[in-house]
Tab-separated table of N, CA and C and ligand atoms in Angstrom:
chain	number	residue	atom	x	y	z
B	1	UNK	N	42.449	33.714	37.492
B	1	UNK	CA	41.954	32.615	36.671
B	1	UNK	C	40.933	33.141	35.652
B	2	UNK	N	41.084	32.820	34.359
B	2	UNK	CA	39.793	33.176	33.579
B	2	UNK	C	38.780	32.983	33.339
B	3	UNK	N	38.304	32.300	34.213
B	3	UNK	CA	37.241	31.788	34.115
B	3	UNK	C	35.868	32.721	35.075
B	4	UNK	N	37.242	33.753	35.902
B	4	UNK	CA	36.717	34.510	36.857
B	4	UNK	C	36.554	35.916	36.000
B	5	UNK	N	36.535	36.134	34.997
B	5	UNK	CA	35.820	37.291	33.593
B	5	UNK	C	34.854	36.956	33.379
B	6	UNK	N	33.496	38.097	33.915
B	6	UNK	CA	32.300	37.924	33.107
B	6	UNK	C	32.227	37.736	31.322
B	7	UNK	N	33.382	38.610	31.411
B	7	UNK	CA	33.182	39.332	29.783
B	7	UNK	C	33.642	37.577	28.461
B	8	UNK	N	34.700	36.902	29.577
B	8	UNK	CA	35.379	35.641	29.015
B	8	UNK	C	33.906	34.649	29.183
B	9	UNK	N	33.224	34.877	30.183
B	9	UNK	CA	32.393	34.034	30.343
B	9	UNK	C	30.957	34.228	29.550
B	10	UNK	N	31.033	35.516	29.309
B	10	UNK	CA	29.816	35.745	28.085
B	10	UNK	C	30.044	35.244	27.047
B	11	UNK	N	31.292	35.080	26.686
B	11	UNK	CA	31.939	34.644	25.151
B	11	UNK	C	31.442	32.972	25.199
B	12	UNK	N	31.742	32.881	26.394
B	12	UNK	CA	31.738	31.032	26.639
B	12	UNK	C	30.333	30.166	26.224
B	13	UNK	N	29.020	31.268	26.993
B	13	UNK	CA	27.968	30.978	26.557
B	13	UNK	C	27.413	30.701	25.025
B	14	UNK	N	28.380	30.749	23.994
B	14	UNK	CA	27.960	30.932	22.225
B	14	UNK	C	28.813	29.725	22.245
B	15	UNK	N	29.663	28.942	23.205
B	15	UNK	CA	30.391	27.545	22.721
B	15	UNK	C	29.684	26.276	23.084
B	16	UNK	N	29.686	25.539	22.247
B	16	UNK	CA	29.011	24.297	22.954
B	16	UNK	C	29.771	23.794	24.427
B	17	UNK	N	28.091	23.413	25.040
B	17	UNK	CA	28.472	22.788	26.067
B	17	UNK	C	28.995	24.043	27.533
B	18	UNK	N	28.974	25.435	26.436
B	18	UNK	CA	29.626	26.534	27.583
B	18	UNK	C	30.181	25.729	28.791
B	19	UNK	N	31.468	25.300	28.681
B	19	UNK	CA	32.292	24.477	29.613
B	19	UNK	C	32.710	25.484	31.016
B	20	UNK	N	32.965	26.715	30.223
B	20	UNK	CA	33.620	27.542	30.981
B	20	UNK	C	32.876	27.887	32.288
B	21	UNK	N	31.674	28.675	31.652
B	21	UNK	CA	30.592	28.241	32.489
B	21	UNK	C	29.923	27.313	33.432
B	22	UNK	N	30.435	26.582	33.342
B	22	UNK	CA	29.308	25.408	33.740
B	22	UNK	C	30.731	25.171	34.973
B	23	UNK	N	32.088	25.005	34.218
B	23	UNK	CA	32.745	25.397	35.496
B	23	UNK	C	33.428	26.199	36.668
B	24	UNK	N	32.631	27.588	35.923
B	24	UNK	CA	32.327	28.416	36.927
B	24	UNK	C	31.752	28.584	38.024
B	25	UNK	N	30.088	27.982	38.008
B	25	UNK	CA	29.097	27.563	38.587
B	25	UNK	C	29.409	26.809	39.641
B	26	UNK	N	30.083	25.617	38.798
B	26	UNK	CA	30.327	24.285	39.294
B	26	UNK	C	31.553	23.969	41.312
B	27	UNK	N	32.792	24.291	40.162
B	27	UNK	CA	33.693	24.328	40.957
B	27	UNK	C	34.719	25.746	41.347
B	28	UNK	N	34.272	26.626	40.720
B	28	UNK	CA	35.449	27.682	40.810
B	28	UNK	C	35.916	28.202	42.372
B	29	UNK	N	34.588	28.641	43.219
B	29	UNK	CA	34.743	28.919	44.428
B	29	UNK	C	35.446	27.668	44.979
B	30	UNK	N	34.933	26.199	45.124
B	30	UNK	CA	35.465	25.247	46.149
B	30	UNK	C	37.318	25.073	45.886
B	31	UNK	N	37.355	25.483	44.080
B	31	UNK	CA	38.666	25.432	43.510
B	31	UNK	C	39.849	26.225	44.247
B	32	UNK	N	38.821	27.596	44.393
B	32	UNK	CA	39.569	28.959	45.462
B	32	UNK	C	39.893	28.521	46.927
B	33	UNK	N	38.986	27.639	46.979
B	33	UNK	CA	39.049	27.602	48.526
B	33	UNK	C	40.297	26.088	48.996
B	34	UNK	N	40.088	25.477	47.854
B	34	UNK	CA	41.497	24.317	48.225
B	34	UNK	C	42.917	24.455	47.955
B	35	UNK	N	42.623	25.537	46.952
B	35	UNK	CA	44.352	26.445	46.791
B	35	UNK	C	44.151	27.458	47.894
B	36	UNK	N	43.482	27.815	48.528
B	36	UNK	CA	43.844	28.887	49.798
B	36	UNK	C	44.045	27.614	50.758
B	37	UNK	N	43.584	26.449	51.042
B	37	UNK	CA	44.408	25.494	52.126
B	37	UNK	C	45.633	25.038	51.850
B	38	UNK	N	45.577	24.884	50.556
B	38	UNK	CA	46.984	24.039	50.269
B	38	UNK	C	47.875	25.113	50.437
B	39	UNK	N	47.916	26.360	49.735
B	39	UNK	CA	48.901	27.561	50.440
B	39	UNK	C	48.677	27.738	51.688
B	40	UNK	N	47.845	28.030	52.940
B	40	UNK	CA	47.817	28.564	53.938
B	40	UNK	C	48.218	27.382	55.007
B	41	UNK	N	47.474	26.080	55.068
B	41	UNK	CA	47.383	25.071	55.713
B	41	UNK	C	48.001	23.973	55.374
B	42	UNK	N	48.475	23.850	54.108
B	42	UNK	CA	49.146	22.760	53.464
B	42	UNK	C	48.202	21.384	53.333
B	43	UNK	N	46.925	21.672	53.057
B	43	UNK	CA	46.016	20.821	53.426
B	43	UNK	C	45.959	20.634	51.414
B	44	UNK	N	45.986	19.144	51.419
B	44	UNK	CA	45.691	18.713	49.968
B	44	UNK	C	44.660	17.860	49.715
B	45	UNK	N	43.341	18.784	49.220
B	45	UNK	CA	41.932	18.396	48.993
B	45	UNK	C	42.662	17.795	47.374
B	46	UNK	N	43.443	17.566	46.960
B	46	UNK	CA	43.124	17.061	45.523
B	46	UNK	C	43.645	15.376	45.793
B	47	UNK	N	44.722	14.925	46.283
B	47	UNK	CA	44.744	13.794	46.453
B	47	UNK	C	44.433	13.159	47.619
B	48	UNK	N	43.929	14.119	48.562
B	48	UNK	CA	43.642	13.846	50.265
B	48	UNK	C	44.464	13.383	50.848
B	49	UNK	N	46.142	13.889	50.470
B	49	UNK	CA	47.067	13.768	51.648
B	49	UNK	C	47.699	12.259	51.484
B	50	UNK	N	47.102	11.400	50.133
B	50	UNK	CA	47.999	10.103	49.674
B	50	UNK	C	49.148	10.062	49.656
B	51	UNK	N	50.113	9.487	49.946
B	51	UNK	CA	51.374	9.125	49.198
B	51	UNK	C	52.217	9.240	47.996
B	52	UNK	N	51.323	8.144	47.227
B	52	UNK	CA	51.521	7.626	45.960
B	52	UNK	C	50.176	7.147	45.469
B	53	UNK	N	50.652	7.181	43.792
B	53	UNK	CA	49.023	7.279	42.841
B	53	UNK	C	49.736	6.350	41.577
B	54	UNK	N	48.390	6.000	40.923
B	54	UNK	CA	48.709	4.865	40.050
B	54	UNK	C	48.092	5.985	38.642
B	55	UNK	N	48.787	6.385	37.452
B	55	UNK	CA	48.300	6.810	36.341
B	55	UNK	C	48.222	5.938	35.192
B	56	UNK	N	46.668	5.566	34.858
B	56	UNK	CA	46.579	4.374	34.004
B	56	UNK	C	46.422	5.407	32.647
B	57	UNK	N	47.674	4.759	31.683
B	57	UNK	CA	47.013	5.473	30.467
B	57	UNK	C	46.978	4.405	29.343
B	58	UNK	N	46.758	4.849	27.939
B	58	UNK	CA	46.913	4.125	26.654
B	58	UNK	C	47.866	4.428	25.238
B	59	UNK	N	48.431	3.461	24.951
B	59	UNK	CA	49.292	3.977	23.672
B	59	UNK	C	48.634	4.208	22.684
B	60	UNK	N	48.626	5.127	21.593
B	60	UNK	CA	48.194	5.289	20.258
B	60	UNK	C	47.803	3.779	19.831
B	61	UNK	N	46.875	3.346	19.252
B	61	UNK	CA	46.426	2.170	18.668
B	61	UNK	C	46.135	1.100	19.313
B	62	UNK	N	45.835	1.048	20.374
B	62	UNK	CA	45.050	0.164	21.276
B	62	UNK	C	43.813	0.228	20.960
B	63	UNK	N	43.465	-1.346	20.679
B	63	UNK	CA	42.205	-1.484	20.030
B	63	UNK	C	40.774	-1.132	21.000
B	64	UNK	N	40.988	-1.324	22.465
B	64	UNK	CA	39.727	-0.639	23.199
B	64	UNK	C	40.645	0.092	24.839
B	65	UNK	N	40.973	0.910	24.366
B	65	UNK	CA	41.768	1.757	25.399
B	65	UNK	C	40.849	1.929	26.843
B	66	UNK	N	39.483	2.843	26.634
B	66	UNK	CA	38.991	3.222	27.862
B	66	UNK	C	38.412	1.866	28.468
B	67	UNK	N	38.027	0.552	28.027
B	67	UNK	CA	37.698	-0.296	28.520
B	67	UNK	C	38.595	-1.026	29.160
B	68	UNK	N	39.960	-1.274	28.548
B	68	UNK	CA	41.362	-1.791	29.269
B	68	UNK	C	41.332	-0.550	30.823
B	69	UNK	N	41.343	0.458	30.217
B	69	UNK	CA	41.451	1.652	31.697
B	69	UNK	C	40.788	0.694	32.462
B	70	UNK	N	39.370	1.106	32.456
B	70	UNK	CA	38.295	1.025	33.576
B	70	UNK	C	38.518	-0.353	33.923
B	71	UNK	N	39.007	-1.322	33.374
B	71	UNK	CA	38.962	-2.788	33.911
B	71	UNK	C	40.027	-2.651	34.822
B	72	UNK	N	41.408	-2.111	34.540
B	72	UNK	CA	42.463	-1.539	35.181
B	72	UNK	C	42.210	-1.325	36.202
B	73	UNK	N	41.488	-0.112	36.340
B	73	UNK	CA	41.031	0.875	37.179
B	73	UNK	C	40.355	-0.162	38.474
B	74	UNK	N	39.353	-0.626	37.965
B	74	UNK	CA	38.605	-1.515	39.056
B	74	UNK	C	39.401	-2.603	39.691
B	75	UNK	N	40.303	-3.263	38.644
B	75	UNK	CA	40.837	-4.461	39.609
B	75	UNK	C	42.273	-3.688	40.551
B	76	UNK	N	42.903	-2.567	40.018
B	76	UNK	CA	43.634	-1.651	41.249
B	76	UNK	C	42.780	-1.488	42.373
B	77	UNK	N	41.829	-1.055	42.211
B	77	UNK	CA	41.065	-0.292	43.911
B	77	UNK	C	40.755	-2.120	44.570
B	78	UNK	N	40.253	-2.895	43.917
B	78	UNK	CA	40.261	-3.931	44.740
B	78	UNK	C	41.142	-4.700	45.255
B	79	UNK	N	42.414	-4.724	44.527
B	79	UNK	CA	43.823	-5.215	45.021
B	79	UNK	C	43.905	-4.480	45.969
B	80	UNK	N	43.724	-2.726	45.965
B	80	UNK	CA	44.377	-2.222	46.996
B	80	UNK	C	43.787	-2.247	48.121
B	81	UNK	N	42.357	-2.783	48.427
B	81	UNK	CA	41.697	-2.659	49.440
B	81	UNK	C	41.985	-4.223	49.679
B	82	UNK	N	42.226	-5.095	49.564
B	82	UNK	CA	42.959	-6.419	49.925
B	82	UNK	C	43.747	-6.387	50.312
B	83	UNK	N	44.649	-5.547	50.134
B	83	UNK	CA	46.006	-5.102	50.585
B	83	UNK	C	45.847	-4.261	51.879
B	84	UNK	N	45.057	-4.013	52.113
B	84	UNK	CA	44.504	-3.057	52.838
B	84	UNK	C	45.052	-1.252	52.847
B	85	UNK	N	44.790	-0.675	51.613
B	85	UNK	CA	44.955	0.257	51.206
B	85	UNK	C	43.691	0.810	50.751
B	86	UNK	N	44.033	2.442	51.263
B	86	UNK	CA	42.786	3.284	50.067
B	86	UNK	C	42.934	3.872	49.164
B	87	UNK	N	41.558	3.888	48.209
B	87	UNK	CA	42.122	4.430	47.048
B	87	UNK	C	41.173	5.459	46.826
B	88	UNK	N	40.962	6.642	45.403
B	88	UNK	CA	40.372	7.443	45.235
B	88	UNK	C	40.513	8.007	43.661
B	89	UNK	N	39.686	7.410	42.979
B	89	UNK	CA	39.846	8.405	41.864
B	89	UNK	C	39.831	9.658	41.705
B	90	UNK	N	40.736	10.075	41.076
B	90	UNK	CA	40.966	11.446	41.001
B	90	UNK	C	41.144	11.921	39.485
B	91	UNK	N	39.240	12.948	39.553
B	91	UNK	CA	38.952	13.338	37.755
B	91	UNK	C	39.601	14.564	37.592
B	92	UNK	N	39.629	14.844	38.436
B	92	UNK	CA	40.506	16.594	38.349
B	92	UNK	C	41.932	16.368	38.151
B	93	UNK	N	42.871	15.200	38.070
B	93	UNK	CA	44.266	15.160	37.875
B	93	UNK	C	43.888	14.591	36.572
B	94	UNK	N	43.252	14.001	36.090
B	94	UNK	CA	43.202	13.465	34.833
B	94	UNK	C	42.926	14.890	33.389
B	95	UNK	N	41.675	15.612	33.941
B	95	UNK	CA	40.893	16.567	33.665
B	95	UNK	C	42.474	17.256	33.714
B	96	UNK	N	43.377	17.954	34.245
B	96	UNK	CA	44.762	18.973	34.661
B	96	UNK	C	45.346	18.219	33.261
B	97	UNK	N	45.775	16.804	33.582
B	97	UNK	CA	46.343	16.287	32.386
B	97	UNK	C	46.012	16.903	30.832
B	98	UNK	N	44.744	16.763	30.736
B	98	UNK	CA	44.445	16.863	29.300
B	98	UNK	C	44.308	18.519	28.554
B	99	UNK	N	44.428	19.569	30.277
B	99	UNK	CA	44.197	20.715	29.560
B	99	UNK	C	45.656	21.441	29.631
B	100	UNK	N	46.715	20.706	30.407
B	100	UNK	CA	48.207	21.352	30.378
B	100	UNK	C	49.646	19.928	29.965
B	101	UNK	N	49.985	20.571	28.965
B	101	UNK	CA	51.027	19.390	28.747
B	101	UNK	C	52.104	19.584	29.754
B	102	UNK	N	52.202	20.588	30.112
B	102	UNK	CA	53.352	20.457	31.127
B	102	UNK	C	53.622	19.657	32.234
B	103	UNK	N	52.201	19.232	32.793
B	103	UNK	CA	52.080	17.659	33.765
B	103	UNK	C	52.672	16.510	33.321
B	104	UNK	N	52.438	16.146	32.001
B	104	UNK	CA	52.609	14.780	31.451
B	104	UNK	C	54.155	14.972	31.275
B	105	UNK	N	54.468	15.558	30.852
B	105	UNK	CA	55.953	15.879	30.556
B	105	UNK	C	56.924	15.820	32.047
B	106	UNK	N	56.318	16.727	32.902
B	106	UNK	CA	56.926	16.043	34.692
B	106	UNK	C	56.855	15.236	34.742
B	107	UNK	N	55.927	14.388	34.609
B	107	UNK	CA	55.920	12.837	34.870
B	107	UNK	C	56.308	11.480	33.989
B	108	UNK	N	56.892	12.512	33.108
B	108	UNK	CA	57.800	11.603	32.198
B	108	UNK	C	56.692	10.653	31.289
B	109	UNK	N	55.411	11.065	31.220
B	109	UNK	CA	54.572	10.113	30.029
B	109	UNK	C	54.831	10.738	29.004
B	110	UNK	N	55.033	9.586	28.021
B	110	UNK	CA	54.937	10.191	26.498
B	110	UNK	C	54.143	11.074	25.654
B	111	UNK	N	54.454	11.912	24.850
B	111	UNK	CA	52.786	12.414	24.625
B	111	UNK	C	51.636	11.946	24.241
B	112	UNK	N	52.284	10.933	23.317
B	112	UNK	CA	51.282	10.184	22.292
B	112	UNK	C	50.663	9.363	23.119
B	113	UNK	N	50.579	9.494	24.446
B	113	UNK	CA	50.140	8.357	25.903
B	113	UNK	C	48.974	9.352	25.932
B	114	UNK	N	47.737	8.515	26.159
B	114	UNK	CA	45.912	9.092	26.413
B	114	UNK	C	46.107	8.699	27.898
B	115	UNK	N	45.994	9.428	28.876
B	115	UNK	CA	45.701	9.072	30.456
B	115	UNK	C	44.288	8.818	30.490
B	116	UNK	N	43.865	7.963	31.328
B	116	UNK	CA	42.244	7.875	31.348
B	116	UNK	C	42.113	8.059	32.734
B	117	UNK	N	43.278	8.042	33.673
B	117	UNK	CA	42.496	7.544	35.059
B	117	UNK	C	43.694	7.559	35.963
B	118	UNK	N	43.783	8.631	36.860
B	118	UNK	CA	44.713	8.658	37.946
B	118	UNK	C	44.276	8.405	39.372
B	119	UNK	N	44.680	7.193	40.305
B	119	UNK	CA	44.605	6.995	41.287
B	119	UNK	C	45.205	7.056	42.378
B	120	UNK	N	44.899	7.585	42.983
B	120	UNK	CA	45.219	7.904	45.033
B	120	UNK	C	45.666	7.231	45.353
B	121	UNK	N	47.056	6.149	46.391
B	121	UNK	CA	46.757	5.420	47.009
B	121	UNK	C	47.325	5.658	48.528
B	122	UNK	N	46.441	5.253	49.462
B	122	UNK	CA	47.217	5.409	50.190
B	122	UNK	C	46.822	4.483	51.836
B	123	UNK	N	47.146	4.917	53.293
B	123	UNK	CA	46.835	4.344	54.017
B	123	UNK	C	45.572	4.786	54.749
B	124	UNK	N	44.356	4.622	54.570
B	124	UNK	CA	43.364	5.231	54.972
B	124	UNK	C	43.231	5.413	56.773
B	125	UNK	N	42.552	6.776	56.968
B	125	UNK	CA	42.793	7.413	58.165
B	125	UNK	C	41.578	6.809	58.834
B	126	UNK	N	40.649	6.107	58.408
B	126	UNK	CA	39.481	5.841	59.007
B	126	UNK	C	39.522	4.228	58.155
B	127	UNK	N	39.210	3.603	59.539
B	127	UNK	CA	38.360	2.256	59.149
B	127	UNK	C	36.948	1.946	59.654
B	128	UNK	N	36.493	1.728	58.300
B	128	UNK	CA	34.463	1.785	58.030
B	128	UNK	C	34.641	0.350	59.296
B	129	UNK	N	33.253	0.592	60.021
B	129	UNK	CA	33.038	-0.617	60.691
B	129	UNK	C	31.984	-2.091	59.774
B	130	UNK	N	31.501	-1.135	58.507
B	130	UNK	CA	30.600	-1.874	58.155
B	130	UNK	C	30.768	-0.784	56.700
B	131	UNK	N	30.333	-1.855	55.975
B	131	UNK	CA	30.220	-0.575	54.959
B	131	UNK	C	29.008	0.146	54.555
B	132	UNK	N	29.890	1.463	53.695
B	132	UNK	CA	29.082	2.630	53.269
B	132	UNK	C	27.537	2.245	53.175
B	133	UNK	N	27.126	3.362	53.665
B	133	UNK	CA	25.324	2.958	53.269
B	133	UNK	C	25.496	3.687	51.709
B	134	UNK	N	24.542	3.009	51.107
B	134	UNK	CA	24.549	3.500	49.243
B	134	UNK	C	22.615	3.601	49.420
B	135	UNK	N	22.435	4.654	48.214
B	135	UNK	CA	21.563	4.746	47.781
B	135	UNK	C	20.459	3.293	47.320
B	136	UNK	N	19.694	3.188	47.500
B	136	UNK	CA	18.940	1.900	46.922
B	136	UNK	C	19.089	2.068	44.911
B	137	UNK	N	19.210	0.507	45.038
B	137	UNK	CA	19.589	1.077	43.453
B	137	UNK	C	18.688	-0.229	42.715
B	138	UNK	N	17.328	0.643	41.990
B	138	UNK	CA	16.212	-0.066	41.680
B	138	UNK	C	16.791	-1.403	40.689
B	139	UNK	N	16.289	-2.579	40.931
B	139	UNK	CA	16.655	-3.679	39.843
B	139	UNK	C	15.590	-4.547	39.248
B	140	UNK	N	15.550	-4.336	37.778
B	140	UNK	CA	13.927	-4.949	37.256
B	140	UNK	C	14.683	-6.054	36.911
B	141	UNK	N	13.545	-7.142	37.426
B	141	UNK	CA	13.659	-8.660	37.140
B	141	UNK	C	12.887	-9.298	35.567
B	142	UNK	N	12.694	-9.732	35.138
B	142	UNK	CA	12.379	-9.791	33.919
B	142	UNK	C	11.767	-11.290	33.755
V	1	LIG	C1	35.804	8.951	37.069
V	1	LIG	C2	35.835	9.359	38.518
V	1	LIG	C3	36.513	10.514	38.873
V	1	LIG	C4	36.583	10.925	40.210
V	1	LIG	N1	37.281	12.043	40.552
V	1	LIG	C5	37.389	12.401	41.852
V	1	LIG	C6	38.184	13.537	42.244
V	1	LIG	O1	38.784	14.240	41.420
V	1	LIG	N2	38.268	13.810	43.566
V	1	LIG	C7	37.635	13.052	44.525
V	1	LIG	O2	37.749	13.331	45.697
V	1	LIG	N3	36.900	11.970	44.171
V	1	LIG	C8	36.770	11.638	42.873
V	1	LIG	N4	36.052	10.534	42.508
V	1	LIG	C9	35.512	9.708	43.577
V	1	LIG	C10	34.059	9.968	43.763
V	1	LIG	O3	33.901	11.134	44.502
V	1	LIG	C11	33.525	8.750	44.502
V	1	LIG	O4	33.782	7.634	43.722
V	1	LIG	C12	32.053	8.863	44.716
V	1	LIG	O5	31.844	9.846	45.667
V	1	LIG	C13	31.488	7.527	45.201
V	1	LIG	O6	32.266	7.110	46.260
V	1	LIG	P1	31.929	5.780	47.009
V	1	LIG	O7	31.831	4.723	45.958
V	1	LIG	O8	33.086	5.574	47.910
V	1	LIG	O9	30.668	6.061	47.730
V	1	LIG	C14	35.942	10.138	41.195
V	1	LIG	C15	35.254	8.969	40.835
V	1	LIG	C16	35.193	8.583	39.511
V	1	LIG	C17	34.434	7.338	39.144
């Protein structure tokens, strides 16, 4: 992978945003380590072993594309958890999308199609007794 060249990665540092970098740092090792399960163990850290996935995209000239997504996006995961299904966004199939055309083309999307948002779905292996504890999330009253 190239991203695993110092010499590619010195170059990277003079680009904005040094992407390369940053996903070097970031994900490269955990990247190594879920293609050594998925070859060795057949274990799939990218969709966690789902089924089937929902790919929301947009046609050329849609007047507010990523906002249609994300509204998309949200009322899928809540249908599917009514349904009693789980779901999981997945930025790294979206992120694959936009840096290899050869995905979109397997999957038969058009090119001129913007993906914003690919989702997981599937039958979840665990049922929460209560839900997730979340961070406190400060709210000023006014
Ligand atoms: C835009 C977006 C992309 C995400 N991409 C991934 C992903 O590639 N893989 C993954 O396991 N989870 C992904 N997630 C799920 C996050 O890990 C998850 O939403 C976050 O941990 C909060 O989860 P919770 O709301 O269930 O606590 C993504 C979430 C969002 C909003």
């Amino acid at each position: 992978m190239v991203a695993k060249n110092p010499a590619v990665r010195m170059i990277s540092r003079f680009t904005p945003g040094d992407q390369l970098g940053v996903y070097y740092r970031e994900y490269y090792d955990s990247v190594l380590e879920a293609l050594r399960e998925w070859d060795e163990e057949g274990k799939d850290r990218l969709f966690h072993g789902a089924p089937a996935g929902i790919i929301i995209s947009s046609s050329p000239g849609a007047t507010t594309p990523k906002e249609d997504a994300l509204l998309a996006a949200g009322q899928i995961v809540l249908a599917a958890q009514a349904m009693g299904l789980g779901t999981c966004l997945i930025g790294f199939a979206v992120e694959a999308m936009k840096n290899d055309p050869r995905i979109k083309r397997a999957m038969g999307i058009p090119k001129k199609e913007k993906v914003h948002a690919v989702i997981a779905i599937g039958h979840p292996s665990i049922r929460y007794q209560r839900p997730a504890g979340r961070h406190h999330v400060p709210i000023n009253f006014l």
